[in-house]
Each structure stands twice: as C-alpha cells, then as structure tokens.
Short mmCIF file of C-alpha atoms in Angstrom, two decimals:
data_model
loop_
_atom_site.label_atom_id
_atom_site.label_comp_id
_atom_site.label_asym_id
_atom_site.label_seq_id
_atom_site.Cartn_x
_atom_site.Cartn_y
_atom_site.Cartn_z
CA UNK S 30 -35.62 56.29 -116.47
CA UNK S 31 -34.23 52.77 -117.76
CA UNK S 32 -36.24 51.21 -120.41
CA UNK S 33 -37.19 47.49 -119.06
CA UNK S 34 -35.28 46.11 -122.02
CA UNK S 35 -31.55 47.17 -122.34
CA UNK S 36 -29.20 45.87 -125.45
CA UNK S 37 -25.43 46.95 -126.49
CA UNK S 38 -25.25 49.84 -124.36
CA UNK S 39 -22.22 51.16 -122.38
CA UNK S 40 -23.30 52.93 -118.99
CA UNK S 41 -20.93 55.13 -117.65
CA UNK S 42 -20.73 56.67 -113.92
CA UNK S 43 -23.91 56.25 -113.12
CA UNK S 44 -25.64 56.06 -109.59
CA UNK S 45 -28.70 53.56 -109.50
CA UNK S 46 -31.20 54.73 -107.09
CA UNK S 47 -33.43 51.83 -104.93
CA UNK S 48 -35.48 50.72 -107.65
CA UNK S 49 -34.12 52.16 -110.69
CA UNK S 50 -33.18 48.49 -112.56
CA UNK S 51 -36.05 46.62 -111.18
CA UNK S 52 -37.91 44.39 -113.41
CA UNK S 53 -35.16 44.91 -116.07
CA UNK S 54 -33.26 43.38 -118.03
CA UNK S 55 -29.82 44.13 -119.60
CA UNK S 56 -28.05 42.46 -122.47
CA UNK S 57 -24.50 42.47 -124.16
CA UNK S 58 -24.49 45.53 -121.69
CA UNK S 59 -20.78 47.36 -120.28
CA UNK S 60 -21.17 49.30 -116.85
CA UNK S 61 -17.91 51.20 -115.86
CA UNK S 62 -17.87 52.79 -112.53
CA UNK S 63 -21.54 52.97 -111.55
CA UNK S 64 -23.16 52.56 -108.19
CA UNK S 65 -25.60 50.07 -107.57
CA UNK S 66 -25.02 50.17 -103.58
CA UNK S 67 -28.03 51.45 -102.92
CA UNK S 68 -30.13 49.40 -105.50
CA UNK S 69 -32.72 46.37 -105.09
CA UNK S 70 -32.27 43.99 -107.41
CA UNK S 71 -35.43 42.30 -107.79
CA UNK S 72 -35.89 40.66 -110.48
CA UNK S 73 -33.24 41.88 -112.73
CA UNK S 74 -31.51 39.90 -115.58
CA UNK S 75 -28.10 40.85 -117.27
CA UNK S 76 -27.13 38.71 -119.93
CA UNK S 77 -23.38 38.31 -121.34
CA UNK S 78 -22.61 41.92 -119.73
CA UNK S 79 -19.41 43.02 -118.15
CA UNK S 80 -18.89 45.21 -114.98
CA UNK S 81 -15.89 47.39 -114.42
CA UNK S 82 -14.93 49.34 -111.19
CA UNK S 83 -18.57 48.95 -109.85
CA UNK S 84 -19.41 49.52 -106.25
CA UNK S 85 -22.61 47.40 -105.14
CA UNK S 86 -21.36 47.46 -101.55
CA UNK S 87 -24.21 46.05 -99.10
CA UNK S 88 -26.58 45.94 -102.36
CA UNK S 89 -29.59 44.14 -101.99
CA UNK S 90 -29.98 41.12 -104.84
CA UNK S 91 -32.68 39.34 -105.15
CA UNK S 92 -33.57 37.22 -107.49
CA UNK S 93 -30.88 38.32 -110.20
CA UNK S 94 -30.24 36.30 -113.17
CA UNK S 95 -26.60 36.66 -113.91
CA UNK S 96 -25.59 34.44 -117.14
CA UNK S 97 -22.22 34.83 -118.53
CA UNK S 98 -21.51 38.08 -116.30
CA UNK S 99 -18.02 39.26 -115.86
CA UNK S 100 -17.30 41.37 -113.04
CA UNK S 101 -13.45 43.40 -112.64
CA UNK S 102 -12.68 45.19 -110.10
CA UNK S 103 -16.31 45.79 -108.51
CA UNK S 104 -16.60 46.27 -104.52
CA UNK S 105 -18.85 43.64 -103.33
CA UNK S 106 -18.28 43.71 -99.93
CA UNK S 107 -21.59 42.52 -97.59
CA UNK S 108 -23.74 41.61 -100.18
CA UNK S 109 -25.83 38.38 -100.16
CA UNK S 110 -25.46 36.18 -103.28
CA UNK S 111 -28.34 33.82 -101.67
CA UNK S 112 -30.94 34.71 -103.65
CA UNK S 113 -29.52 34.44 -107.02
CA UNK S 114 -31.58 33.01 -109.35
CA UNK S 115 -29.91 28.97 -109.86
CA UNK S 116 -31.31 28.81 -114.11
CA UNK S 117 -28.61 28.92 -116.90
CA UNK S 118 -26.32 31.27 -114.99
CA UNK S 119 -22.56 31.80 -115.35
CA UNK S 120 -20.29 34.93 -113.34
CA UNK S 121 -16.86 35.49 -112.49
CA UNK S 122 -14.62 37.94 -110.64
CA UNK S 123 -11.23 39.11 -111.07
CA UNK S 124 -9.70 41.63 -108.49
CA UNK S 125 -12.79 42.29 -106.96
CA UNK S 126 -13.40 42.82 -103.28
CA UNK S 127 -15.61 39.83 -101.89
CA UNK S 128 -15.32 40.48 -98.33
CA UNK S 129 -18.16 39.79 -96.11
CA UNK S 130 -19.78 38.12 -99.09
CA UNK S 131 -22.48 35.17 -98.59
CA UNK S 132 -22.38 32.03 -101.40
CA UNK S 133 -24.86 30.38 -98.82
CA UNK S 134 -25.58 26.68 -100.47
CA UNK S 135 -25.02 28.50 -104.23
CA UNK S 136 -24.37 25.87 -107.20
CA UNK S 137 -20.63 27.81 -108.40
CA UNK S 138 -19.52 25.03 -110.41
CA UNK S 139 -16.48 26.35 -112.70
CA UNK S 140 -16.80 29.52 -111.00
CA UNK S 141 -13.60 32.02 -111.26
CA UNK S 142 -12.03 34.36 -108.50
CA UNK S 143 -8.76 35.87 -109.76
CA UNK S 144 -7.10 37.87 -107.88
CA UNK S 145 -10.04 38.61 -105.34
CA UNK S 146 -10.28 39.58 -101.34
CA UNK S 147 -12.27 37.33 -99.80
CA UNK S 148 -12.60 38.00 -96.17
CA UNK S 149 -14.85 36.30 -94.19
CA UNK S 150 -16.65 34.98 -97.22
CA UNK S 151 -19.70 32.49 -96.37
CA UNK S 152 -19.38 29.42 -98.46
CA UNK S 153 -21.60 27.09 -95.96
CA UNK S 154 -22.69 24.12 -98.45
CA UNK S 155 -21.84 26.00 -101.56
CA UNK S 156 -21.21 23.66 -104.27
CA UNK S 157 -17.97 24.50 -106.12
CA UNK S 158 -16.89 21.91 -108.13
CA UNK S 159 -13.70 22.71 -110.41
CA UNK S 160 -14.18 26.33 -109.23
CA UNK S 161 -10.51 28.55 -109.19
CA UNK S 162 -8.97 30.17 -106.58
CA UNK S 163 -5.95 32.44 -108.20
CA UNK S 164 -4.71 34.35 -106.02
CA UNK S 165 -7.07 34.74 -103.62
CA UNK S 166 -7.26 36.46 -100.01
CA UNK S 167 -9.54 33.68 -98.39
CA UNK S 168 -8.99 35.07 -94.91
CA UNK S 169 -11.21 33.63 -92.35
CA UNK S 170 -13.42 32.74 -95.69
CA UNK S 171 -16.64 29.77 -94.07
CA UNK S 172 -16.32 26.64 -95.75
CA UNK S 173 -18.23 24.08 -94.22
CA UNK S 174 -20.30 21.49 -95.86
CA UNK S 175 -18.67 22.62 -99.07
CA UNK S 176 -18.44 20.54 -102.15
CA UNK S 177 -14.73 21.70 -103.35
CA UNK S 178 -13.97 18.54 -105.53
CA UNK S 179 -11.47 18.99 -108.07
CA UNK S 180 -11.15 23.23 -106.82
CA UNK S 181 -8.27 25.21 -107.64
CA UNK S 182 -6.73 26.84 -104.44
CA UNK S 183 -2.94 25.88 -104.98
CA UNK S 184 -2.12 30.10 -105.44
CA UNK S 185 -4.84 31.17 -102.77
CA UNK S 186 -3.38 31.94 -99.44
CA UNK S 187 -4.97 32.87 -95.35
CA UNK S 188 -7.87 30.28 -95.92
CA UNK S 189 -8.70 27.32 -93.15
CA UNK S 190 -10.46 24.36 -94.38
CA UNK S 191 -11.46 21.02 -92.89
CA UNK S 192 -11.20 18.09 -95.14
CA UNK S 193 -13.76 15.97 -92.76
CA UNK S 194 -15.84 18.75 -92.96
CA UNK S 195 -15.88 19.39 -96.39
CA UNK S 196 -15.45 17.34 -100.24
CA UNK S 197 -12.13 17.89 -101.33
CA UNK S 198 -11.45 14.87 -104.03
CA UNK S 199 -8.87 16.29 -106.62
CA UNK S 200 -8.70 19.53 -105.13
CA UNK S 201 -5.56 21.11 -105.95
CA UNK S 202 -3.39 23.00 -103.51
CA UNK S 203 0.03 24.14 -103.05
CA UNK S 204 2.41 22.65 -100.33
CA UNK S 205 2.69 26.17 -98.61
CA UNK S 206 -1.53 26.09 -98.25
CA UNK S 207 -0.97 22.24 -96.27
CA UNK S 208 -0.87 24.64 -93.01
CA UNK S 209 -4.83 25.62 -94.02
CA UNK S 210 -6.05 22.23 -94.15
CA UNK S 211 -4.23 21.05 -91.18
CA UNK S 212 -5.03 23.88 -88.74
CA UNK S 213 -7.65 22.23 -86.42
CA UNK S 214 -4.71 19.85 -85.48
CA UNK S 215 -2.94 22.41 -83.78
CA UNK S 216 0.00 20.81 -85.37
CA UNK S 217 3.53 23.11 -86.42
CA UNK S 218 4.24 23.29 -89.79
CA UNK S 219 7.94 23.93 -90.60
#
C-alpha cells in the first residue's frame, strides 16, 4: 500500500493495480518502468516527477494534476488527456508513443513533444500556443479548431492541417511540411 503522501522516492518496476494511486499524491518522485495501464487516476497529483519507460496504455486519468512532469519514453497510446486538471500544470514528452491520444480542447501552451509518435492524436480546439513539434510522427494527428500560433512543427513530418480551420500566426514549419498544409487543395507538390 502507497502512503497518500509520496516525496523523493524512486519506484522501480512496479505494476499499479485499479486504484492503487488514488487520492495520492507524489512529489520530486522517479518511476522507471512501472505499469499504470490498468490504473484510475482519480484524483492524483505528481509534482516535479519524472517518468521513464512507463506503460499507461488505455489508462484511465481523471482529474490528474501533472505540474512540471517529464515523461521519456512512456507508452501512452489510447489514453484520454481530457480530464486533466487545467491549475498550475506543466508536462512534456520525449520519445514517447502518443498514438490514439486525446488533447480534446486542453490549454498546452509551451508544451514539448520530442521525438514522439503521434498517430491519430485528437487535438480538436486544443490550445497550443508556442508548443514544439521535434520530430514528431503526426500521422493522421486531428487538428481542428486548434490554436497553433507561433508552434514549432518545421522537423515534424505525416501531419495534415488546415490553416482556415485552424490559428497558425508565426507558426513555424519547414518547406518539405508545405505539402501538410496544402493537402485539401488536392494540389501536386514537386
């Protein structure tokens, strides 16, 4: 059993059961390979932790306060970012697998992908706002309704985006990713 209040500890390999971190909260924490797939986040806070080589595959979160959260290399594919809890937060990715993942109407200004699969990913009226794209998979990836202003997707590749649909002002993007924001057109690209 967790204690409700968690501070400087490295968890290692561990499966989470359903409601094994609910009500918790976890600070200057370090989770390497664990397995929160089959966990309910309710009401959950982790504060200035880092997560390495996590699966939380089709993991249920809700209401999760993630401030100043690093995630690398964690498997996050199907789960619903919704419900995240909009209050002083602050998380980034880098190589992570995002595919299937839903940023439904999330506030992600600033917010960092590196080096992340992104397939499919719902960002329908997210707000990112100087968010990066580095070398990103954004294959099939939703934007519509998007606030993208001043976004970084110039080394991001495979994504579709439609300026009239979406804000774009000082978004940054290479000449190869032109073909992306063009594609409605039906237009060839040489």
């Amino acid at each position: 059993m967790i204690a409700d209040f968690v501070r400087d500890t490295t968890l290692n390999n561990q499966l989470f059961e359903e409601n094994a971190i609910k009500y918790k909260q976890f600070d200057t924490c370090i989770f390497i390979n664990c397995d929160f797939s089959k966990c309910n986040f309710q009401s959950v806070s982790f504060i200035d932790c880092t997560f390495i080589g996590c699966n939380f595959r089709e993991a249920k979160i809700n209401y999760v306060s993630l401030r100043d959260v690093e995630f690398k290399q964690c498997d996050f594919t199907s789960v619903n970012f919704a419900m995240t809890d909009q209050v002083i937060y602050s998380f980034h990715f880098t190589d992570c697998t995002l595919d299937y993942t839903q940023f439904y109407k999330l506030k992600l200004k600033q917010i960092r992908f590196i080096g992340c699969s992104m397939v499919a990913t719902d960002f329908m009226e997210t707000d990112l706002t100087e968010a990066i794209f580095d070398h990103c998979d954004l294959r099939r990836a939703v934007f519509s309704k998007t606030i993208a202003n001043k976004a970084d997707f110039s080394t991001s590749f495979n994504f579709t985006i439609d300026p009239e649909q979406n804000k774009l002002k000082k978004a940054k993007f290479a000449l190869e990713g032109l073909k992306g924001l063009l594609e409605k057109y039906d237009l060839i690209i040489k």
